PDB file of C-alpha atoms in Angstrom:
ATOM      1  CA  MET A   1     123.958 -52.973 179.170  1.00 84.00           C
ATOM      2  CA  PRO A   2     121.654 -55.728 180.729  1.00 90.00           C
ATOM      3  CA  ILE A   3     124.384 -58.433 178.972  1.00 94.00           C
ATOM      4  CA  LEU A   4     127.670 -57.182 180.388  1.00 95.00           C
ATOM      5  CA  ALA A   5     125.827 -56.562 183.841  1.00 95.00           C
ATOM      6  CA  LEU A   6     124.734 -60.388 183.527  1.00 95.00           C
ATOM      7  CA  ILE A   7     128.504 -61.306 182.206  1.00 96.00           C
ATOM      8  CA  GLY A   8     129.824 -59.611 185.285  1.00 96.00           C
ATOM      9  CA  GLY A   9     127.600 -60.580 187.526  1.00 96.00           C
ATOM     10  CA  ILE A  10     128.341 -64.411 187.059  1.00 96.00           C
ATOM     11  CA  PHE A  11     131.697 -63.812 186.622  1.00 95.00           C
ATOM     12  CA  PHE A  12     131.775 -61.707 189.833  1.00 95.00           C
ATOM     13  CA  ILE A  13     129.475 -64.990 191.761  1.00 96.00           C
ATOM     14  CA  PHE A  14     132.028 -67.463 190.405  1.00 95.00           C
ATOM     15  CA  VAL A  15     135.218 -65.887 191.713  1.00 94.00           C
ATOM     16  CA  GLY A  16     133.661 -65.048 195.192  1.00 94.00           C
ATOM     17  CA  ILE A  17     132.639 -69.024 195.324  1.00 94.00           C
ATOM     18  CA  THR A  18     135.828 -70.378 193.694  1.00 93.00           C
ATOM     19  CA  GLY A  19     138.154 -68.036 195.690  1.00 87.00           C
ATOM     20  CA  LYS A  20     140.839 -67.803 192.751  1.00 85.00           C
ATOM     21  CA  GLY A  21     142.254 -64.821 191.433  1.00 81.00           C
ATOM     22  CA  ARG A  22     143.968 -61.540 192.408  1.00 83.00           C
ATOM     23  CA  ALA A  23     141.868 -59.817 194.646  1.00 82.00           C
ATOM     24  CA  PHE A  24     142.527 -63.415 197.279  1.00 82.00           C
ATOM     25  CA  LYS A  25     146.396 -62.127 197.419  1.00 83.00           C
ATOM     26  CA  SER A  26     148.135 -59.428 199.443  1.00 82.00           C
ATOM     27  CA  LYS A  27     150.086 -57.373 197.056  1.00 80.00           C
ATOM     28  CA  MET A  28     153.385 -59.135 198.276  1.00 84.00           C
ATOM     29  CA  GLY A  29     151.709 -62.286 196.564  1.00 79.00           C
ATOM     30  CA  THR A  30     151.237 -64.011 200.028  1.00 85.00           C
ATOM     31  CA  PRO A  31     147.766 -65.361 201.039  1.00 84.00           C
ATOM     32  CA  LEU A  32     145.290 -63.958 202.769  1.00 86.00           C
ATOM     33  CA  SER A  33     144.331 -64.682 206.351  1.00 89.00           C
ATOM     34  CA  ALA A  34     141.024 -67.002 206.749  1.00 90.00           C
ATOM     35  CA  LYS A  35     138.957 -63.266 208.230  1.00 93.00           C
ATOM     36  CA  GLU A  36     140.596 -61.600 204.516  1.00 91.00           C
ATOM     37  CA  VAL A  37     139.177 -64.310 202.780  1.00 91.00           C
ATOM     38  CA  LYS A  38     135.868 -63.987 203.895  1.00 93.00           C
ATOM     39  CA  THR A  39     135.629 -60.698 203.528  1.00 93.00           C
ATOM     40  CA  VAL A  40     136.558 -60.979 199.750  1.00 92.00           C
ATOM     41  CA  LYS A  41     134.305 -64.039 199.057  1.00 94.00           C
ATOM     42  CA  PHE A  42     131.506 -61.707 200.704  1.00 95.00           C
ATOM     43  CA  THR A  43     132.597 -58.628 198.617  1.00 95.00           C
ATOM     44  CA  TYR A  44     132.399 -60.436 195.537  1.00 95.00           C
ATOM     45  CA  ILE A  45     128.964 -62.303 196.162  1.00 96.00           C
ATOM     46  CA  ILE A  46     127.420 -59.183 196.795  1.00 97.00           C
ATOM     47  CA  VAL A  47     128.662 -57.146 194.014  1.00 96.00           C
ATOM     48  CA  GLY A  48     127.570 -59.946 191.664  1.00 97.00           C
ATOM     49  CA  ALA A  49     124.423 -60.267 193.222  1.00 97.00           C
ATOM     50  CA  LEU A  50     123.951 -56.484 192.785  1.00 97.00           C
ATOM     51  CA  LEU A  51     124.930 -56.736 188.842  1.00 97.00           C
ATOM     52  CA  LEU A  52     122.180 -59.507 188.001  1.00 97.00           C
ATOM     53  CA  LEU A  53     120.050 -57.298 189.665  1.00 97.00           C
ATOM     54  CA  VAL A  54     120.936 -54.207 187.685  1.00 96.00           C
ATOM     55  CA  ALA A  55     120.776 -56.388 184.312  1.00 96.00           C
ATOM     56  CA  LEU A  56     117.433 -57.549 184.956  1.00 96.00           C
ATOM     57  CA  ILE A  57     115.853 -54.352 185.425  1.00 95.00           C
ATOM     58  CA  ASN A  58     117.776 -52.791 183.055  1.00 94.00           C
ATOM     59  CA  GLY A  59     116.426 -56.405 180.681  1.00 93.00           C
ATOM     60  CA  ILE A  60     112.813 -55.336 181.861  1.00 94.00           C
ATOM     61  CA  GLU A  61     113.305 -51.506 180.846  1.00 93.00           C
ATOM     62  CA  LEU A  62     114.798 -52.744 177.193  1.00 91.00           C
ATOM     63  CA  LEU A  63     111.836 -55.230 176.459  1.00 90.00           C
ATOM     64  CA  SER A  64     109.083 -53.696 177.833  1.00 90.00           C
ATOM     65  CA  ILE A  65     110.326 -50.399 175.424  1.00 77.00           C
ATOM     66  CA  ALA A  66     110.481 -52.441 172.180  1.00 58.00           C
TER      67      ALA A  66
END
């Protein structure tokens, strides 16, 4: 579980920083407005940070049990 959360967190932060992907286009395929792109980037970075936090907590718990 911590490895999947780590991979997911890194992916979300990478996509949020680069601004590439399907989330940065509307359903019609047109680019989003500047305000919408900023909101999507912010959301991706926040989700990535939360996944990294989950990976850290789960990793600590996994190592402390063993």
